[in-house]
Coordinates of C-alpha atoms in Angstrom, one line a residue:
X169 CA 0.0 0.0 0.0
X170 CA 2.7 2.6 0.9
X171 CA 5.5 1.4 -1.3
X172 CA 6.2 -0.1 -4.7
X173 CA 7.8 -3.5 -5.4
X174 CA 11.3 -2.2 -4.5
X175 CA 10.2 -0.3 -1.4
X176 CA 10.1 3.1 -3.2
X177 CA 7.2 5.5 -2.7
X178 CA 3.8 4.2 -4.0
X179 CA 3.2 7.2 -6.3
X180 CA 5.8 6.3 -8.9
X181 CA 7.9 3.3 -9.4
X182 CA 10.8 2.2 -11.6
X183 CA 9.7 -0.6 -13.9
X184 CA 12.4 -2.9 -15.2
X185 CA 12.7 -3.0 -19.0
X186 CA 10.9 -6.0 -20.5
X187 CA 13.1 -8.4 -22.6
X188 CA 11.2 -7.3 -25.7
X189 CA 12.5 -3.7 -25.4
X190 CA 15.4 -3.0 -27.7
X191 CA 17.7 -1.7 -24.9
X192 CA 18.5 -2.4 -21.3
X193 CA 17.3 0.0 -18.5
X194 CA 20.4 2.1 -19.1
X195 CA 20.0 2.6 -22.9
X196 CA 23.0 3.2 -25.2
X197 CA 23.9 6.5 -26.7
X198 CA 21.3 7.6 -29.2
X199 CA 22.5 10.5 -31.5
X200 CA 20.0 13.3 -31.9
X201 CA 20.6 15.4 -35.0
X202 CA 18.5 18.3 -33.8
X203 CA 20.8 19.4 -31.1
X204 CA 23.3 22.3 -31.8
X205 CA 27.0 21.5 -31.9
X206 CA 28.2 24.1 -29.4
X207 CA 30.6 24.0 -26.5
X208 CA 29.4 22.9 -23.1
X209 CA 26.7 20.5 -22.3
X210 CA 25.7 20.0 -25.9
X211 CA 29.1 19.3 -27.6
X212 CA 28.6 15.5 -27.5
X213 CA 25.6 13.5 -28.8
X214 CA 23.1 13.3 -25.9
X215 CA 22.3 10.0 -24.4
X216 CA 19.7 8.7 -22.0
X217 CA 22.5 7.5 -19.6
X218 CA 21.4 7.8 -16.0
X219 CA 17.6 7.9 -16.8
X220 CA 15.4 5.1 -15.5
X221 CA 12.3 3.7 -17.1
X222 CA 9.3 4.8 -14.9
X223 CA 5.6 4.2 -15.1
X224 CA 2.6 4.8 -12.8
X225 CA 2.5 2.1 -10.1
X226 CA -1.2 1.2 -10.4
X227 CA -1.1 1.0 -14.2
X228 CA 0.2 -2.6 -14.5
X229 CA 0.1 -3.6 -18.2
X230 CA -3.2 -1.8 -18.9
X231 CA -3.8 0.4 -21.9
X232 CA -4.6 4.0 -20.9
X233 CA -3.2 7.5 -20.1
X234 CA -1.2 8.4 -17.0
X235 CA 0.3 11.8 -15.9
X236 CA 3.8 12.4 -14.7
X237 CA 5.2 15.6 -13.1
X238 CA 8.5 16.7 -11.7
X239 CA 9.4 20.1 -10.2
X240 CA 13.0 21.3 -10.4
X241 CA 15.0 24.2 -9.2
X242 CA 18.0 25.8 -10.9
X243 CA 20.7 27.4 -8.8
X244 CA 19.7 30.9 -7.7
X245 CA 19.9 33.5 -10.5
X246 CA 21.0 31.1 -13.2
X247 CA 19.4 31.8 -16.6
X248 CA 19.2 28.9 -19.1
X249 CA 21.1 29.6 -22.3
X250 CA 19.9 26.3 -23.9
X251 CA 17.9 23.4 -22.7
X252 CA 16.9 20.1 -24.4
X253 CA 14.8 17.3 -23.1
X254 CA 15.5 13.8 -24.5
X255 CA 12.4 11.7 -24.2
X256 CA 10.7 8.5 -25.2
X257 CA 7.5 6.8 -24.0
X258 CA 6.0 3.4 -24.8
X259 CA 3.8 4.4 -26.6
X260 CA 2.8 8.1 -26.8
X261 CA 3.8 11.3 -24.9
X262 CA 2.9 14.9 -24.7
X263 CA 5.3 17.2 -22.9
X264 CA 4.5 20.3 -20.9
X265 CA 6.9 22.8 -19.4
X266 CA 5.5 25.2 -16.8
X267 CA 2.0 24.6 -18.1
X268 CA 2.8 25.2 -21.8
X269 CA 2.7 22.4 -24.3
X270 CA 6.3 22.0 -25.5
X271 CA 6.2 18.8 -27.7
X272 CA 4.6 15.5 -28.7
X273 CA 6.0 12.2 -29.9
X274 CA 6.5 11.7 -33.7
X275 CA 3.4 10.2 -35.3
X276 CA 5.3 7.2 -36.9
X277 CA 4.8 3.6 -35.8
X278 CA 6.9 2.5 -32.9
X279 CA 8.0 6.1 -32.2
X280 CA 9.0 5.0 -28.7
X281 CA 12.0 3.3 -30.3
X282 CA 13.2 6.7 -31.5
X283 CA 13.8 9.1 -28.6
X284 CA 13.3 12.7 -29.5
X285 CA 15.1 15.8 -28.5
X286 CA 12.8 18.8 -27.7
X287 CA 14.3 22.3 -27.3
X288 CA 12.5 23.7 -24.2
X289 CA 14.7 26.7 -23.7
X290 CA 12.0 29.3 -24.3
X291 CA 9.7 27.6 -21.7
X292 CA 12.1 27.7 -18.8
X293 CA 12.4 30.4 -16.2
X294 CA 15.1 31.3 -13.7
X295 CA 15.1 29.0 -10.6
X296 CA 11.8 27.0 -10.2
X297 CA 10.3 25.0 -13.1
X298 CA 7.9 22.1 -13.7
X299 CA 8.1 19.3 -16.3
X300 CA 4.8 17.4 -16.9
X301 CA 4.2 14.5 -19.3
X302 CA 1.1 12.8 -20.4
X303 CA 2.0 9.2 -21.2
X304 CA -0.3 6.8 -23.0
X305 CA 0.1 3.0 -23.4
X306 CA -2.0 2.3 -26.5
X307 CA -2.1 -1.5 -26.1
X308 CA -2.1 -4.0 -23.3
X309 CA 1.4 -4.8 -22.2
X310 CA 4.4 -3.2 -20.6
X311 CA 4.8 0.6 -20.8
X312 CA 7.4 3.1 -19.7
X313 CA 8.7 6.7 -19.8
X314 CA 12.4 7.7 -20.2
X315 CA 13.5 11.3 -19.8
X316 CA 16.7 13.3 -19.6
X317 CA 16.8 17.1 -19.4
X318 CA 20.1 18.9 -20.2
X319 CA 20.5 22.6 -19.5
X320 CA 23.4 24.9 -20.1
X321 CA 23.3 28.2 -18.3
X322 CA 24.7 31.5 -19.6
X323 CA 27.8 31.2 -17.4
X324 CA 28.6 27.8 -19.0
X325 CA 27.6 25.6 -16.0
X326 CA 25.2 22.7 -16.6
X327 CA 22.2 21.0 -15.0
X328 CA 20.7 17.5 -15.7
X329 CA 17.5 15.9 -14.6
X330 CA 16.5 12.3 -15.4
X331 CA 13.4 10.2 -14.9
X332 CA 13.7 8.3 -11.7
X333 CA 11.6 7.5 -8.6
X334 CA 11.4 11.1 -7.6
X335 CA 8.7 11.8 -10.3
X336 CA 5.1 11.8 -9.2
X337 CA 2.3 10.3 -11.2
X338 CA -1.4 9.7 -11.3
X339 CA -4.3 8.4 -13.4
X340 CA -6.5 11.3 -12.2
X341 CA -4.9 14.6 -12.9
X342 CA -6.0 17.8 -11.2
X343 CA -6.6 20.9 -13.3
X344 CA -3.2 22.5 -12.6
X345 CA -1.1 19.3 -12.8
X346 CA 1.0 20.8 -15.7
X347 CA 1.8 24.1 -13.9
X348 CA 4.8 25.4 -12.1
X349 CA 4.1 25.3 -8.3
X350 CA 1.7 22.4 -8.5
X351 CA 1.2 20.4 -5.3
X352 CA -0.2 16.9 -5.9
X353 CA -3.2 15.7 -4.0
X354 CA -3.6 12.4 -2.2
X355 CA -3.8 10.3 -5.4
X356 CA -0.4 11.4 -6.7

């Protein structure tokens, strides 16, 4: 009742990657051609290293839509120069940053096998931000969400955030679930 299968909080658990997925839980480097080749955090091809597959604990293998949210805080006064979020979801995803829709998965079949990079620089603010994702499993079977945010600040320092057990999730989103400053109710 209070914890997931590994003792983690009940509201979001890390799901091991099924054998049918094309990569292990720590996926290999996946080059993204849409990222700029500039110094700092974006000089090398981004990877999903460090990110963990997550899914809503109560979802099981059911088809349906679940909602994930993670607040983050940048160091005081740091202004993002560039920020990209690398994401995939088995099967569909819609990304929101501070309440604004910032991206969707590509419409092709098996799009979850092709992680996408979304430039979210224009949606971020100094210090406190919120990343929210609507994830849909379109067929019965295993599902998962994998995310890595990479930010470079104006002074050249960097920040990373990955999907892990610190994300909250629900099957019943409240009106402001996508917004910065959201506080989840009892079913998150």
